[in-house]
Structure formats: structure tokens, C-alpha cells
């Protein structure tokens, strides 16, 4: 076991069980006014009935209870979070701080343009930076998630084909794609056709040539793809699709591998989304607000959602005069605080810094691949980009599977990687360390993975029954998801 990586966790009662009649969460001097009955101050409909069993606890009990509970959760501020395809990197707190500056935080979306010049400048500047980073012509910031960006991108593609009077029904998607891709295409009213990967984990060009026809509205691909591999034949792929009148949608959620090095706009991509909540400094995974900026080339620009921010003689303004637009896709202008964080991140990093981010993300993932090669099976043993996919093939011989390895990692103090995805790899373990991890943290993770491999060999039952040091051991996850018990029963 790594030193210092198992923690002091104490049993925590429910706050209801801590309750003692008469305890209270504050102590203030006695009121020097004569108390008024509540009924005299408020209409009866506003007065709540007594709550049965309402916990009565002191201030220190409340603070300690919730502080302890907060340590039961694992977050990027706690340690490495190597979930592949998620880019769970550390986000500098300064960007968070900038987004909560009063001038941003209390501005209101109904404020007139003259009084929102700073906000509009933030949006316009961010749009221009994202266009520069992706090599695309225009960007809509209204979209609030990756999957939302996919849907909007496909709506733009539909609007483009409709405008040209062309009826297209199909979207091609590689079998390694993120699950949201086929879901978005289907949601946008297209039939989905799957493209198999070749033995190198990339799009099979021969197969692509065979299935492309006039009915194909778009190919939706991810680059680097979900195996962490760069689609090296992207230019030929784009040519094949464009030749038959289709467009290329790029899922840009993996932009953390490319910044400052390669631009999707140079690869023949027509439309892509970015996950601002992966690459650009909004924490990912809290279920909180996100940003799925959609970037397009000139041909698709007329269809972008309204409004777009423009700069005129009298300053910045919101342009709604866009007759071919697909309309609005979100209330107001999207998640503004996410935009502020993205801009603050880009400005603090600078172009050189962003390039270093991507280089370090790629080096870190390759470091893990090299160090664990031979210890864990590599279904595609090729230089990877920002993430690397192993499988449980070696350990499975001893009856230890991916789920067991993931659970055992928790005993070593690490959040497990993404498991059983991408679907084309049996028993996948998908690791994305990101650029923000030091070599010491990577080495500690690698050591933990090595120890688990030895345990799987010598004492497979220990791994199969993990975790042992967590608050609860192996859970029945299906029942937990299907029949969650969320209510306190006295
Ligand atoms: C995260 C991710 C998405 C979905 O993004 P959300 O913001 O969760 O909707 C889509 N594609 C890829 C490749 C991703 O990694």
C-alpha cells in the first residue's frame, strides 16, 4: 500500500441521529424587543408547519458533520482523477475567482447593450480565440454541453442541406465514438450507420468508401478518437465525405490533445464542438453549468444560433438579424460564467502555454502507456495522444476483471479510470492523466497499478473483493441505480 494513501474515515451518523432536543446552531444575545407571534408578521400561507423529527444540533456538530461528509467524496482537489474521455484536469482557482467578480456576477441578461459592453467584449474575444485555436471561422457560445453542441451541430448540417434543397438521411459514426454521438444524430432525425474501426483503431477507409453515398448528411468523428489515437488519414476521410456532398462533424471534446499543435479547421472539418468544461477551465463532473461552444466554417455560419455578438460603430451588439439561423438553442446567451473562465484561462496561459498544456497531456498519457505496457494488455499498442486504453486480458486469466482492478485502485487512494469504454475494447481501462499531474503523482498511480497486477497474480481474491478500505465495500450498483434509497426512515 502506498504510504499516506489510506485515510482516517470515521463512522458518520445521520444528522437526525445526532439530534438532541434543545440544541441549536447559533448563540446570539437575547432580543431586547418583545417577541411578536409569527402569525402577526406573515400571512398564514407563508408559515410552515413544524417539521417532524427536525434535527436539533449545535453549530460545531453541523460544521463537523458536513465537513466530514464532504471528505467522503473524491474530487480533482483531492487527487488524480484519471477518467478517460473526461479531461478531469485541475482548473486554476484564479479563473473561478475572475468569473465571480461582482461586475460579471451581478450583471443581468436583460441589461441593455450599452450597459453590457464589457460582457459582450468577453464573449466576442473568447469567440475569436476559440476560432483561432480551432482554425474555424465563427463560434456560437450559446451551447451548454458537449452533447448539446453535437445536436446543434447536426441541426446546422440539416439547415445547410435543406437550404441547398438536398435531402439527406444518414449520419456515419465510427464504432469507437462517444455514446452521445449516435444519440445526438438520432435525436436530430438522422439514421445512424456505424463505421467499423480497422486493426489500428482508426476509421477503415475502404469501408468508408463503400458506404458513402448521396444520402450521407455527415460523418461524425472524434479526433483524436476515443482510443486516444489521431485519425491520421483525416484529409482523405474529409475528401471522401465532401466528394459525395456530405459534411464532417468533429467531436472536439478531446481538444486537450491538440491546442497550439493542430487545428481541426485545417483538417477539412466543417463543424465541431468544444467542451469548455473539459479543456478550458470549468470543472467537469459536478453536473454544474458547462459550455459546448460550436465552431463552424463559412459555409455553415449563416445557420448559427441567434444572437451572435458583433462589433459596430457604436460598440458591441447582439445580432438577431440572421434570417437563416436555426434560432435560439438556449435561454439568453448560454452559461456566461463558463465563458469568463475560458477567457481567463486562455489569457493567463497564452498561445505558448496552451501548446504546452497539450504537449504535457500527450507526454503524460504516453508515459503511463510505456510504464504499464506488458503489465496490462494494450489492445492498440501505438503512440497515443492524451489518453491510453488498456484491457484486463492479462489479469482475466486469473479471474480478475476490469471492475475489480478499478475497485482495488480506490484502496490505493486513486479514483478509478473510465472502464468498459470504448465499447470496442473488451474490458477496457481508459486512462487520461491530463497535463496537470506531476511526475510524482503519475509514478504513484503507476506503482499502484503495478501492485494490483502483482496482487491479481498472487492473491486474486483480494482484488476481486475490493475495495477494502472505503466506507462501503463492493456495492450492488444495479440495485443502487434502479432502486436508490434516498429518504431517511426513522
Ligand atoms: C465528454 C464527451 C462528450 C459529451 O460531453 P457532455 O458535455 O458530457 O455532453 C462527447 N464526446 C466526447 C468524445 C466526450 O469526451
CSV table of C-alpha atoms and ligand atoms in Angstrom, one decimal:
chain,number,residue,atom,x,y,z
A,1,UNK,CA,0.0,0.0,0.0
A,2,UNK,CA,1.3,3.5,-0.8
A,3,UNK,CA,2.3,5.5,2.2
A,4,UNK,CA,-0.2,8.0,3.4
A,5,UNK,CA,-2.9,7.0,1.0
A,6,UNK,CA,-5.4,5.3,3.2
A,7,UNK,CA,-7.2,7.9,5.2
A,8,UNK,CA,-8.8,8.4,8.6
A,9,UNK,CA,-12.5,7.9,8.0
A,10,UNK,CA,-14.9,7.8,10.8
A,11,UNK,CA,-18.4,6.4,11.0
A,12,UNK,CA,-20.8,9.2,10.5
A,13,UNK,CA,-24.3,9.1,11.8
A,14,UNK,CA,-27.2,10.8,10.1
A,15,UNK,CA,-27.7,14.3,11.3
A,16,UNK,CA,-31.2,13.2,12.5
A,17,UNK,CA,-29.4,10.7,14.8
A,18,UNK,CA,-27.2,13.4,16.2
A,19,UNK,CA,-30.2,15.4,17.3
A,20,UNK,CA,-30.7,16.3,21.0
A,21,UNK,CA,-33.8,18.3,21.9
A,22,UNK,CA,-33.0,22.0,22.7
A,23,UNK,CA,-29.6,22.2,20.9
A,24,UNK,CA,-29.3,24.9,18.4
A,25,UNK,CA,-27.0,26.0,15.6
A,26,UNK,CA,-26.3,29.6,16.8
A,27,UNK,CA,-25.9,31.6,20.0
A,28,UNK,CA,-26.9,35.3,20.0
A,29,UNK,CA,-27.6,37.8,22.7
A,30,UNK,CA,-31.2,37.9,24.0
A,31,UNK,CA,-33.6,40.0,21.9
A,32,UNK,CA,-34.3,43.4,23.6
A,33,UNK,CA,-37.7,43.7,21.7
A,34,UNK,CA,-40.8,42.0,22.8
A,35,UNK,CA,-41.2,39.0,20.5
A,36,UNK,CA,-44.1,39.0,18.1
A,37,UNK,CA,-46.0,35.9,17.2
A,38,UNK,CA,-45.2,34.9,13.6
A,39,UNK,CA,-48.9,35.0,12.7
A,40,UNK,CA,-48.8,38.8,13.2
A,41,UNK,CA,-45.9,39.3,10.8
A,42,UNK,CA,-46.7,36.9,8.0
A,43,UNK,CA,-49.8,35.7,6.1
A,44,UNK,CA,-50.7,32.1,7.3
A,45,UNK,CA,-50.0,30.6,3.9
A,46,UNK,CA,-46.3,31.5,4.3
A,47,UNK,CA,-45.9,29.9,7.7
A,48,UNK,CA,-44.6,26.3,7.6
A,49,UNK,CA,-45.9,23.6,9.9
A,50,UNK,CA,-43.5,22.1,12.3
A,51,UNK,CA,-41.3,19.5,10.7
A,52,UNK,CA,-41.5,16.2,12.4
A,53,UNK,CA,-38.1,15.0,13.6
A,54,UNK,CA,-36.3,18.2,12.5
A,55,UNK,CA,-32.7,17.7,13.8
A,56,UNK,CA,-31.6,19.9,16.7
A,57,UNK,CA,-27.8,20.2,16.7
A,58,UNK,CA,-25.2,22.6,17.8
A,59,UNK,CA,-23.1,24.7,15.4
A,60,UNK,CA,-19.9,22.7,15.8
A,61,UNK,CA,-21.9,19.5,15.2
A,62,UNK,CA,-23.4,20.8,12.0
A,63,UNK,CA,-20.0,22.1,10.7
A,64,UNK,CA,-18.1,18.9,11.5
A,65,UNK,CA,-20.9,16.7,10.2
A,66,UNK,CA,-20.9,18.3,6.8
A,67,UNK,CA,-17.2,18.8,6.6
A,68,UNK,CA,-16.6,15.1,7.3
A,69,UNK,CA,-19.2,14.2,4.8
A,70,UNK,CA,-17.5,16.4,2.2
A,71,UNK,CA,-14.4,14.3,2.6
A,72,UNK,CA,-16.2,11.2,1.6
A,73,UNK,CA,-16.3,12.4,-1.9
A,74,UNK,CA,-13.4,12.4,-4.3
A,75,UNK,CA,-12.6,15.4,-6.4
A,76,UNK,CA,-9.9,16.9,-8.5
A,77,UNK,CA,-8.8,18.9,-5.5
A,78,UNK,CA,-8.3,15.6,-3.7
A,79,UNK,CA,-6.1,13.8,-6.2
A,80,UNK,CA,-5.6,12.3,-9.6
A,81,UNK,CA,-8.8,11.7,-11.4
A,82,UNK,CA,-7.8,9.6,-14.5
A,83,UNK,CA,-11.2,9.2,-16.1
A,84,UNK,CA,-10.6,8.7,-19.8
A,85,UNK,CA,-12.6,10.8,-22.3
A,86,UNK,CA,-13.4,13.3,-19.5
A,87,UNK,CA,-10.4,15.5,-19.1
A,88,UNK,CA,-10.7,15.8,-15.4
A,89,UNK,CA,-7.9,18.3,-15.0
A,90,UNK,CA,-7.1,20.7,-12.3
A,91,UNK,CA,-8.5,24.2,-13.0
A,92,UNK,CA,-6.7,27.2,-11.7
A,93,UNK,CA,-8.7,28.8,-8.9
A,94,UNK,CA,-7.9,32.3,-10.3
A,95,UNK,CA,-10.2,31.7,-13.2
A,96,UNK,CA,-13.0,30.8,-10.8
A,97,UNK,CA,-12.3,34.0,-9.0
A,98,UNK,CA,-12.4,36.2,-12.1
A,99,UNK,CA,-15.8,34.7,-13.0
A,100,UNK,CA,-17.2,35.8,-9.7
A,101,UNK,CA,-16.0,39.4,-9.9
A,102,UNK,CA,-19.0,41.5,-8.9
A,103,UNK,CA,-19.1,43.2,-12.3
A,104,UNK,CA,-19.7,39.8,-14.0
A,105,UNK,CA,-21.7,38.1,-11.3
A,106,UNK,CA,-24.4,40.7,-10.8
A,107,UNK,CA,-24.8,41.7,-14.4
A,108,UNK,CA,-28.2,40.7,-15.8
A,109,UNK,CA,-29.1,39.2,-19.2
A,110,UNK,CA,-31.8,41.8,-19.6
A,111,UNK,CA,-29.4,44.7,-19.1
A,112,UNK,CA,-29.3,46.9,-22.2
A,113,UNK,CA,-26.4,46.5,-24.6
A,114,UNK,CA,-24.9,49.9,-23.7
A,115,UNK,CA,-24.5,48.7,-20.1
A,116,UNK,CA,-23.2,45.3,-21.1
A,117,UNK,CA,-20.2,46.3,-23.3
A,118,UNK,CA,-17.7,44.5,-21.0
A,119,UNK,CA,-19.7,41.3,-21.1
A,120,UNK,CA,-20.1,41.4,-24.8
A,121,UNK,CA,-16.4,42.1,-25.3
A,122,UNK,CA,-15.7,39.0,-23.2
A,123,UNK,CA,-17.9,36.9,-25.5
A,124,UNK,CA,-16.6,38.4,-28.7
A,125,UNK,CA,-12.9,38.0,-27.6
A,126,UNK,CA,-13.5,34.4,-26.4
A,127,UNK,CA,-15.2,33.6,-29.7
A,128,UNK,CA,-12.2,35.0,-31.6
A,129,UNK,CA,-9.7,33.0,-29.5
A,130,UNK,CA,-11.7,29.8,-29.9
A,131,UNK,CA,-11.9,30.4,-33.7
A,132,UNK,CA,-8.1,30.8,-33.7
A,133,UNK,CA,-7.4,27.7,-31.6
A,134,UNK,CA,-9.7,25.5,-33.8
A,135,UNK,CA,-9.0,27.1,-37.2
A,136,UNK,CA,-12.7,27.6,-37.7
A,137,UNK,CA,-14.5,30.8,-38.9
A,138,UNK,CA,-17.2,31.5,-36.3
A,139,UNK,CA,-18.2,30.2,-33.0
A,140,UNK,CA,-21.5,30.1,-31.1
A,141,UNK,CA,-21.1,30.2,-27.3
A,142,UNK,CA,-24.8,29.6,-26.6
A,143,UNK,CA,-24.5,25.8,-26.3
A,144,UNK,CA,-24.1,24.5,-22.8
A,145,UNK,CA,-22.8,20.9,-23.0
A,146,UNK,CA,-20.9,18.6,-25.4
A,147,UNK,CA,-23.9,16.6,-26.3
A,148,UNK,CA,-25.9,19.8,-26.8
A,149,UNK,CA,-23.1,21.0,-29.2
A,150,UNK,CA,-23.5,17.8,-31.1
A,151,UNK,CA,-27.2,18.3,-31.5
A,152,UNK,CA,-26.8,21.9,-32.6
A,153,UNK,CA,-24.0,21.0,-35.0
A,154,UNK,CA,-26.3,18.4,-36.6
A,155,UNK,CA,-29.1,21.0,-36.8
A,156,UNK,CA,-26.7,23.3,-38.6
A,157,UNK,CA,-25.8,20.5,-41.0
A,158,UNK,CA,-29.5,19.8,-41.6
A,159,UNK,CA,-30.2,23.5,-42.2
A,160,UNK,CA,-27.3,23.6,-44.7
A,161,UNK,CA,-28.6,20.7,-46.7
A,162,UNK,CA,-32.2,21.9,-46.5
A,163,UNK,CA,-31.1,25.4,-47.7
A,164,UNK,CA,-29.5,23.7,-50.8
A,165,UNK,CA,-32.6,21.7,-51.4
A,166,UNK,CA,-30.9,18.4,-50.7
A,167,UNK,CA,-32.5,15.6,-48.9
A,168,UNK,CA,-30.0,13.5,-46.8
A,169,UNK,CA,-31.0,10.9,-44.3
A,170,UNK,CA,-27.9,9.3,-42.8
A,171,UNK,CA,-25.0,10.1,-40.4
A,172,UNK,CA,-22.0,7.8,-40.4
A,173,UNK,CA,-20.3,7.3,-37.0
A,174,UNK,CA,-17.3,5.2,-36.1
A,175,UNK,CA,-17.8,2.3,-33.7
A,176,UNK,CA,-15.3,3.9,-31.3
A,177,UNK,CA,-17.4,7.1,-30.9
A,178,UNK,CA,-18.7,8.5,-27.6
A,179,UNK,CA,-22.2,7.3,-26.9
A,180,UNK,CA,-23.6,10.8,-27.2
A,181,UNK,CA,-22.7,10.9,-30.9
A,182,UNK,CA,-25.2,8.3,-32.2
A,183,UNK,CA,-27.8,9.6,-29.7
A,184,UNK,CA,-27.4,13.2,-30.9
A,185,UNK,CA,-27.6,12.1,-34.6
A,186,UNK,CA,-30.8,10.1,-33.9
A,187,UNK,CA,-32.3,12.9,-31.9
A,188,UNK,CA,-31.6,15.3,-34.9
A,189,UNK,CA,-33.7,12.9,-37.0
A,190,UNK,CA,-30.9,11.0,-38.8
A,191,UNK,CA,-30.4,7.3,-39.3
A,192,UNK,CA,-27.1,6.2,-37.8
A,193,UNK,CA,-24.7,3.9,-39.7
A,194,UNK,CA,-21.8,2.6,-37.8
A,195,UNK,CA,-18.3,2.5,-39.4
A,196,UNK,CA,-16.0,-0.3,-38.1
A,197,UNK,CA,-12.5,0.6,-36.9
A,198,UNK,CA,-9.5,-1.1,-38.6
A,199,UNK,CA,-6.9,-3.1,-36.7
A,200,UNK,CA,-5.2,0.1,-35.8
A,201,UNK,CA,-8.3,1.5,-34.1
A,202,UNK,CA,-8.9,4.1,-36.8
A,203,UNK,CA,-11.6,4.6,-39.4
A,204,UNK,CA,-11.4,1.9,-42.2
A,205,UNK,CA,-11.1,4.0,-45.4
A,206,UNK,CA,-12.1,1.1,-47.7
A,207,UNK,CA,-15.3,0.6,-45.7
A,208,UNK,CA,-15.9,4.3,-45.7
A,209,UNK,CA,-15.7,4.5,-49.5
A,210,UNK,CA,-18.2,1.6,-49.8
A,211,UNK,CA,-20.8,3.1,-47.6
A,212,UNK,CA,-20.6,6.8,-48.6
A,213,UNK,CA,-23.4,7.9,-50.9
A,214,UNK,CA,-25.7,10.9,-51.7
A,215,UNK,CA,-27.8,10.1,-48.6
A,216,UNK,CA,-25.0,10.7,-46.2
A,217,UNK,CA,-25.5,14.1,-44.5
A,218,UNK,CA,-22.4,13.9,-42.4
A,219,UNK,CA,-19.6,11.8,-40.9
A,220,UNK,CA,-19.3,12.4,-37.2
A,221,UNK,CA,-15.9,11.7,-35.9
A,222,UNK,CA,-13.7,12.4,-32.9
A,223,UNK,CA,-10.1,13.4,-33.4
A,224,UNK,CA,-8.1,12.2,-31.5
A,225,UNK,CA,-10.6,9.4,-31.3
A,226,UNK,CA,-11.9,7.7,-28.2
A,227,UNK,CA,-9.0,5.2,-28.2
A,228,UNK,CA,-6.7,8.3,-27.8
A,229,UNK,CA,-5.5,7.8,-31.4
A,230,UNK,CA,-5.1,10.5,-34.0
A,231,UNK,CA,-7.1,9.8,-37.2
A,232,UNK,CA,-4.0,10.2,-39.5
A,233,UNK,CA,-6.0,9.9,-42.7
A,234,UNK,CA,-8.3,12.7,-41.8
A,235,UNK,CA,-7.6,14.6,-45.0
A,236,UNK,CA,-8.6,11.6,-47.2
A,237,UNK,CA,-11.6,11.0,-45.0
A,238,UNK,CA,-12.7,14.6,-45.4
A,239,UNK,CA,-12.2,14.3,-49.2
A,240,UNK,CA,-14.3,11.1,-49.5
A,241,UNK,CA,-17.2,12.7,-47.5
A,242,UNK,CA,-17.1,16.1,-49.2
A,243,UNK,CA,-16.9,14.4,-52.6
A,244,UNK,CA,-20.3,12.9,-52.1
A,245,UNK,CA,-21.8,16.1,-50.8
A,246,UNK,CA,-21.6,15.3,-47.0
A,247,UNK,CA,-20.1,17.3,-44.2
A,248,UNK,CA,-17.7,16.4,-41.4
A,249,UNK,CA,-18.7,16.9,-37.8
A,250,UNK,CA,-15.8,16.7,-35.4
A,251,UNK,CA,-16.5,15.9,-31.7
A,252,UNK,CA,-13.9,18.3,-30.3
A,253,UNK,CA,-14.2,17.1,-26.7
A,254,UNK,CA,-10.6,15.9,-27.0
A,255,UNK,CA,-9.1,19.3,-27.9
A,256,UNK,CA,-6.9,19.0,-24.8
A,257,UNK,CA,-4.6,16.9,-27.1
A,258,UNK,CA,-4.3,19.4,-29.9
A,259,UNK,CA,-4.2,23.0,-28.8
A,260,UNK,CA,-1.5,25.0,-30.5
A,261,UNK,CA,-0.4,22.0,-32.4
A,262,UNK,CA,-3.1,21.1,-34.9
A,263,UNK,CA,-6.3,22.9,-36.0
A,264,UNK,CA,-9.5,21.0,-36.9
A,265,UNK,CA,-10.2,23.7,-39.4
A,266,UNK,CA,-7.1,22.7,-41.4
A,267,UNK,CA,-8.3,19.1,-41.5
A,268,UNK,CA,-11.4,19.6,-43.5
A,269,UNK,CA,-13.8,19.8,-40.5
A,270,UNK,CA,-17.0,21.7,-41.2
A,271,UNK,CA,-18.4,21.9,-37.7
A,272,UNK,CA,-17.1,20.9,-34.2
A,273,UNK,CA,-18.0,21.4,-30.6
A,274,UNK,CA,-15.6,22.1,-27.8
A,275,UNK,CA,-16.1,21.1,-24.2
A,276,UNK,CA,-15.3,24.3,-22.3
A,277,UNK,CA,-15.9,22.2,-19.2
A,278,UNK,CA,-13.1,19.9,-20.1
A,279,UNK,CA,-10.4,21.8,-21.9
A,280,UNK,CA,-11.0,25.4,-20.8
A,281,UNK,CA,-11.1,25.6,-17.1
A,282,UNK,CA,-14.6,24.9,-16.0
A,283,UNK,CA,-14.6,21.9,-13.6
A,284,UNK,CA,-16.2,18.9,-15.2
A,285,UNK,CA,-18.2,16.3,-13.5
A,286,UNK,CA,-20.1,18.2,-10.9
A,287,UNK,CA,-23.2,18.3,-13.0
A,288,UNK,CA,-22.9,22.0,-12.9
A,289,UNK,CA,-23.0,24.5,-15.8
A,290,UNK,CA,-20.9,23.7,-18.8
A,291,UNK,CA,-20.1,25.1,-22.2
A,292,UNK,CA,-20.2,23.3,-25.6
A,293,UNK,CA,-19.1,26.1,-27.9
A,294,UNK,CA,-19.9,25.2,-31.6
A,295,UNK,CA,-17.4,26.3,-34.2
A,296,UNK,CA,-18.1,26.3,-37.9
A,297,UNK,CA,-16.6,27.2,-41.3
A,298,UNK,CA,-18.0,30.0,-43.5
A,299,UNK,CA,-20.5,27.7,-45.3
A,300,UNK,CA,-22.3,27.0,-42.1
A,301,UNK,CA,-22.0,30.4,-40.5
A,302,UNK,CA,-25.4,31.7,-41.7
A,303,UNK,CA,-27.2,29.0,-39.8
A,304,UNK,CA,-25.6,29.6,-36.4
A,305,UNK,CA,-28.0,30.3,-33.5
A,306,UNK,CA,-29.1,33.9,-32.8
A,307,UNK,CA,-27.8,36.1,-31.4
A,308,UNK,CA,-24.1,36.4,-32.4
A,309,UNK,CA,-22.0,39.2,-30.8
A,310,UNK,CA,-20.8,41.7,-33.4
A,311,UNK,CA,-18.8,44.9,-33.2
A,312,UNK,CA,-20.3,48.0,-34.9
A,313,UNK,CA,-19.6,51.8,-34.9
A,314,UNK,CA,-21.3,52.1,-31.5
A,315,UNK,CA,-19.7,49.2,-29.8
A,316,UNK,CA,-20.6,45.6,-29.3
A,317,UNK,CA,-24.2,44.4,-30.0
A,318,UNK,CA,-26.2,41.3,-30.2
A,319,UNK,CA,-27.1,40.5,-33.8
A,320,UNK,CA,-30.5,38.8,-34.2
A,321,UNK,CA,-30.9,39.8,-37.8
A,322,UNK,CA,-29.8,36.4,-39.2
A,323,UNK,CA,-32.6,35.1,-41.5
A,324,UNK,CA,-31.2,31.6,-42.0
A,325,UNK,CA,-30.4,31.0,-38.3
A,326,UNK,CA,-31.7,27.8,-36.7
A,327,UNK,CA,-32.9,30.1,-33.9
A,328,UNK,CA,-32.1,30.1,-30.3
A,329,UNK,CA,-30.9,26.9,-28.6
A,330,UNK,CA,-30.7,28.1,-25.0
A,331,UNK,CA,-32.2,30.8,-22.8
A,332,UNK,CA,-30.3,34.1,-23.1
A,333,UNK,CA,-26.7,33.6,-24.3
A,334,UNK,CA,-25.5,30.4,-22.7
A,335,UNK,CA,-23.6,30.0,-19.5
A,336,UNK,CA,-21.8,33.3,-19.2
A,337,UNK,CA,-19.6,32.4,-16.2
A,338,UNK,CA,-18.2,29.5,-18.1
A,339,UNK,CA,-17.2,31.9,-20.9
A,340,UNK,CA,-15.4,34.2,-18.4
A,341,UNK,CA,-13.4,31.2,-17.0
A,342,UNK,CA,-12.5,30.1,-20.5
A,343,UNK,CA,-11.3,33.5,-21.5
A,344,UNK,CA,-9.4,34.0,-18.2
A,345,UNK,CA,-7.7,30.6,-18.8
A,346,UNK,CA,-6.7,31.4,-22.4
A,347,UNK,CA,-5.4,34.8,-21.5
A,348,UNK,CA,-3.4,33.5,-18.5
A,349,UNK,CA,-1.9,30.6,-20.5
A,350,UNK,CA,-1.3,32.4,-23.7
A,351,UNK,CA,-0.7,30.6,-27.0
A,352,UNK,CA,2.6,29.1,-25.9
A,353,UNK,CA,1.0,27.9,-22.6
A,354,UNK,CA,-1.9,26.2,-24.4
A,355,UNK,CA,0.5,24.4,-26.6
A,356,UNK,CA,2.4,23.2,-23.5
A,357,UNK,CA,-0.8,22.0,-22.0
A,358,UNK,CA,-1.5,19.7,-25.0
A,359,UNK,CA,2.1,18.6,-25.2
A,360,UNK,CA,2.2,17.7,-21.5
A,361,UNK,CA,-1.2,15.9,-21.7
A,362,UNK,CA,0.1,13.8,-24.5
A,363,UNK,CA,3.5,13.1,-22.9
A,364,UNK,CA,1.8,12.1,-19.6
A,365,UNK,CA,-0.5,9.6,-21.3
A,366,UNK,CA,2.4,8.1,-23.2
A,367,UNK,CA,4.4,7.8,-20.1
A,368,UNK,CA,1.7,5.8,-18.5
A,369,UNK,CA,1.4,3.6,-21.6
A,370,UNK,CA,5.1,2.9,-21.6
A,371,UNK,CA,5.4,2.2,-17.9
A,372,UNK,CA,2.4,-0.2,-17.8
A,373,UNK,CA,2.9,-1.9,-21.2
A,374,UNK,CA,3.3,-5.6,-20.7
A,375,UNK,CA,1.8,-5.4,-17.2
A,376,UNK,CA,-1.6,-4.6,-18.6
A,377,UNK,CA,-2.7,-5.6,-22.1
A,378,UNK,CA,-2.7,-2.8,-24.7
A,379,UNK,CA,-5.3,-3.6,-27.4
A,380,UNK,CA,-3.7,-1.0,-29.7
A,381,UNK,CA,-0.1,-0.6,-28.9
A,382,UNK,CA,0.5,2.6,-30.7
A,383,UNK,CA,1.8,6.0,-29.7
A,384,UNK,CA,-1.3,7.7,-28.3
A,385,UNK,CA,-2.5,11.2,-27.7
A,386,UNK,CA,-3.9,12.4,-24.4
A,387,UNK,CA,-5.3,9.1,-23.2
A,388,UNK,CA,-4.5,5.4,-23.3
A,389,UNK,CA,-6.7,2.3,-23.3
A,390,UNK,CA,-5.6,-0.9,-21.6
A,391,UNK,CA,-7.7,-4.0,-21.1
A,392,UNK,CA,-7.9,-6.7,-18.4
A,393,UNK,CA,-6.8,-9.5,-20.7
A,394,UNK,CA,-3.7,-10.5,-18.7
A,395,UNK,CA,-5.4,-10.4,-15.3
A,396,UNK,CA,-8.6,-12.1,-16.7
A,397,UNK,CA,-6.6,-15.3,-16.9
A,398,UNK,CA,-6.6,-15.2,-13.0
A,399,UNK,CA,-10.3,-14.3,-12.9
A,400,UNK,CA,-9.6,-10.6,-12.1
A,401,UNK,CA,-11.6,-8.3,-14.3
A,402,UNK,CA,-11.6,-4.6,-15.1
A,403,UNK,CA,-14.2,-3.8,-12.5
A,404,UNK,CA,-12.0,-5.5,-9.8
A,405,UNK,CA,-8.9,-3.5,-10.8
A,406,UNK,CA,-11.0,-0.3,-10.7
A,407,UNK,CA,-12.3,-1.1,-7.3
A,408,UNK,CA,-8.9,-2.0,-5.9
A,409,UNK,CA,-7.5,1.3,-7.1
A,410,UNK,CA,-9.7,3.0,-4.5
A,411,UNK,CA,-7.9,1.2,-1.8
A,412,UNK,CA,-4.7,2.8,-3.1
A,413,UNK,CA,-6.3,6.2,-2.9
A,414,UNK,CA,-7.0,6.8,-6.6
A,415,UNK,CA,-10.2,7.4,-8.4
A,416,UNK,CA,-10.6,4.6,-11.0
A,417,UNK,CA,-10.2,5.3,-14.7
A,418,UNK,CA,-13.1,5.0,-17.2
A,419,UNK,CA,-14.0,1.4,-17.5
A,420,UNK,CA,-15.7,-0.8,-20.2
A,421,UNK,CA,-15.5,2.1,-22.7
A,422,UNK,CA,-14.8,2.4,-25.6
A,423,UNK,CA,-17.1,-0.5,-26.3
A,424,UNK,CA,-14.9,-1.9,-29.0
A,425,UNK,CA,-12.2,-2.9,-26.4
A,426,UNK,CA,-13.3,-5.8,-24.2
A,427,UNK,CA,-12.7,-5.0,-20.5
A,428,UNK,CA,-11.4,-1.5,-21.4
A,429,UNK,CA,-9.5,0.6,-18.8
A,430,UNK,CA,-9.2,4.1,-20.3
A,431,UNK,CA,-6.7,6.4,-18.6
A,432,UNK,CA,-6.5,10.1,-19.2
A,433,UNK,CA,-4.0,11.7,-16.7
A,434,UNK,CA,-4.2,15.2,-18.2
A,435,UNK,CA,-1.4,17.8,-18.1
A,436,UNK,CA,-1.9,19.0,-14.6
A,437,UNK,CA,-0.4,15.9,-12.9
A,438,UNK,CA,3.2,15.9,-11.7
A,439,UNK,CA,5.6,13.0,-12.4
A,440,UNK,CA,5.4,12.1,-8.8
A,441,UNK,CA,1.6,11.7,-8.9
A,442,UNK,CA,1.9,9.7,-12.2
A,443,UNK,CA,4.5,7.4,-10.6
A,444,UNK,CA,2.4,6.8,-7.6
A,445,UNK,CA,-0.5,5.8,-9.8
A,446,UNK,CA,1.7,3.6,-11.9
A,447,UNK,CA,3.1,1.9,-8.7
A,448,UNK,CA,-0.5,1.3,-7.6
A,449,UNK,CA,-1.4,-0.3,-10.9
A,450,UNK,CA,1.7,-2.4,-10.8
A,451,UNK,CA,0.9,-3.6,-7.2
A,452,UNK,CA,-2.6,-4.5,-8.3
A,453,UNK,CA,-1.2,-6.5,-11.2
A,454,UNK,CA,1.0,-8.5,-8.7
A,455,UNK,CA,-1.9,-9.0,-6.4
A,456,UNK,CA,-4.0,-10.2,-9.3
A,457,UNK,CA,-1.3,-12.8,-9.9
A,458,UNK,CA,-0.7,-13.9,-6.3
A,459,UNK,CA,-3.9,-13.2,-4.5
A,460,UNK,CA,-6.7,-12.7,-7.0
A,461,UNK,CA,-9.4,-13.0,-4.3
A,462,UNK,CA,-8.0,-9.8,-2.6
A,463,UNK,CA,-8.6,-7.8,-5.8
A,464,UNK,CA,-11.9,-9.5,-6.6
A,465,UNK,CA,-13.4,-8.5,-3.3
A,466,UNK,CA,-12.0,-4.9,-3.3
A,467,UNK,CA,-12.4,-2.2,-2.1
A,468,UNK,CA,-11.5,-2.9,1.5
A,469,UNK,CA,-10.6,0.5,2.9
A,470,UNK,CA,-13.5,2.6,1.7
A,471,UNK,CA,-16.6,3.5,3.7
A,472,UNK,CA,-18.6,0.8,2.0
A,473,UNK,CA,-17.2,-2.2,0.1
A,474,UNK,CA,-18.5,-3.6,-3.2
A,475,UNK,CA,-22.0,-2.3,-3.9
A,476,UNK,CA,-24.7,-3.8,-5.9
A,477,UNK,CA,-24.6,-1.0,-8.4
A,478,UNK,CA,-27.5,-2.1,-10.5
A,479,UNK,CA,-29.9,-2.1,-7.5
A,480,UNK,CA,-28.4,1.2,-6.3
A,481,UNK,CA,-29.2,2.8,-9.6
A,482,UNK,CA,-32.6,1.2,-10.1
A,483,UNK,CA,-33.9,1.4,-6.5
A,484,UNK,CA,-32.0,4.2,-4.8
A,485,UNK,CA,-32.9,4.7,-1.1
A,486,UNK,CA,-32.7,8.5,-0.7
A,487,UNK,CA,-35.1,9.1,2.2
A,488,UNK,CA,-34.3,8.9,5.9
A,489,UNK,CA,-36.5,6.4,7.6
A,490,UNK,CA,-36.7,6.9,11.4
B,1,LIG,C1,-17.5,14.3,-22.8
B,1,LIG,C2,-17.6,14.0,-24.2
B,1,LIG,C3,-18.9,14.3,-24.8
B,1,LIG,C4,-20.1,14.8,-24.1
B,1,LIG,O1,-20.0,16.0,-23.5
B,1,LIG,P1,-21.1,16.4,-22.4
B,1,LIG,O2,-20.7,17.8,-22.0
B,1,LIG,O3,-20.9,15.5,-21.2
B,1,LIG,O4,-22.4,16.3,-23.0
B,1,LIG,C5,-18.9,13.9,-26.2
B,1,LIG,N1,-17.9,13.4,-26.8
B,1,LIG,C6,-16.7,13.1,-26.2
B,1,LIG,C7,-15.6,12.5,-27.0
B,1,LIG,C8,-16.6,13.4,-24.9
B,1,LIG,O5,-15.4,13.1,-24.3
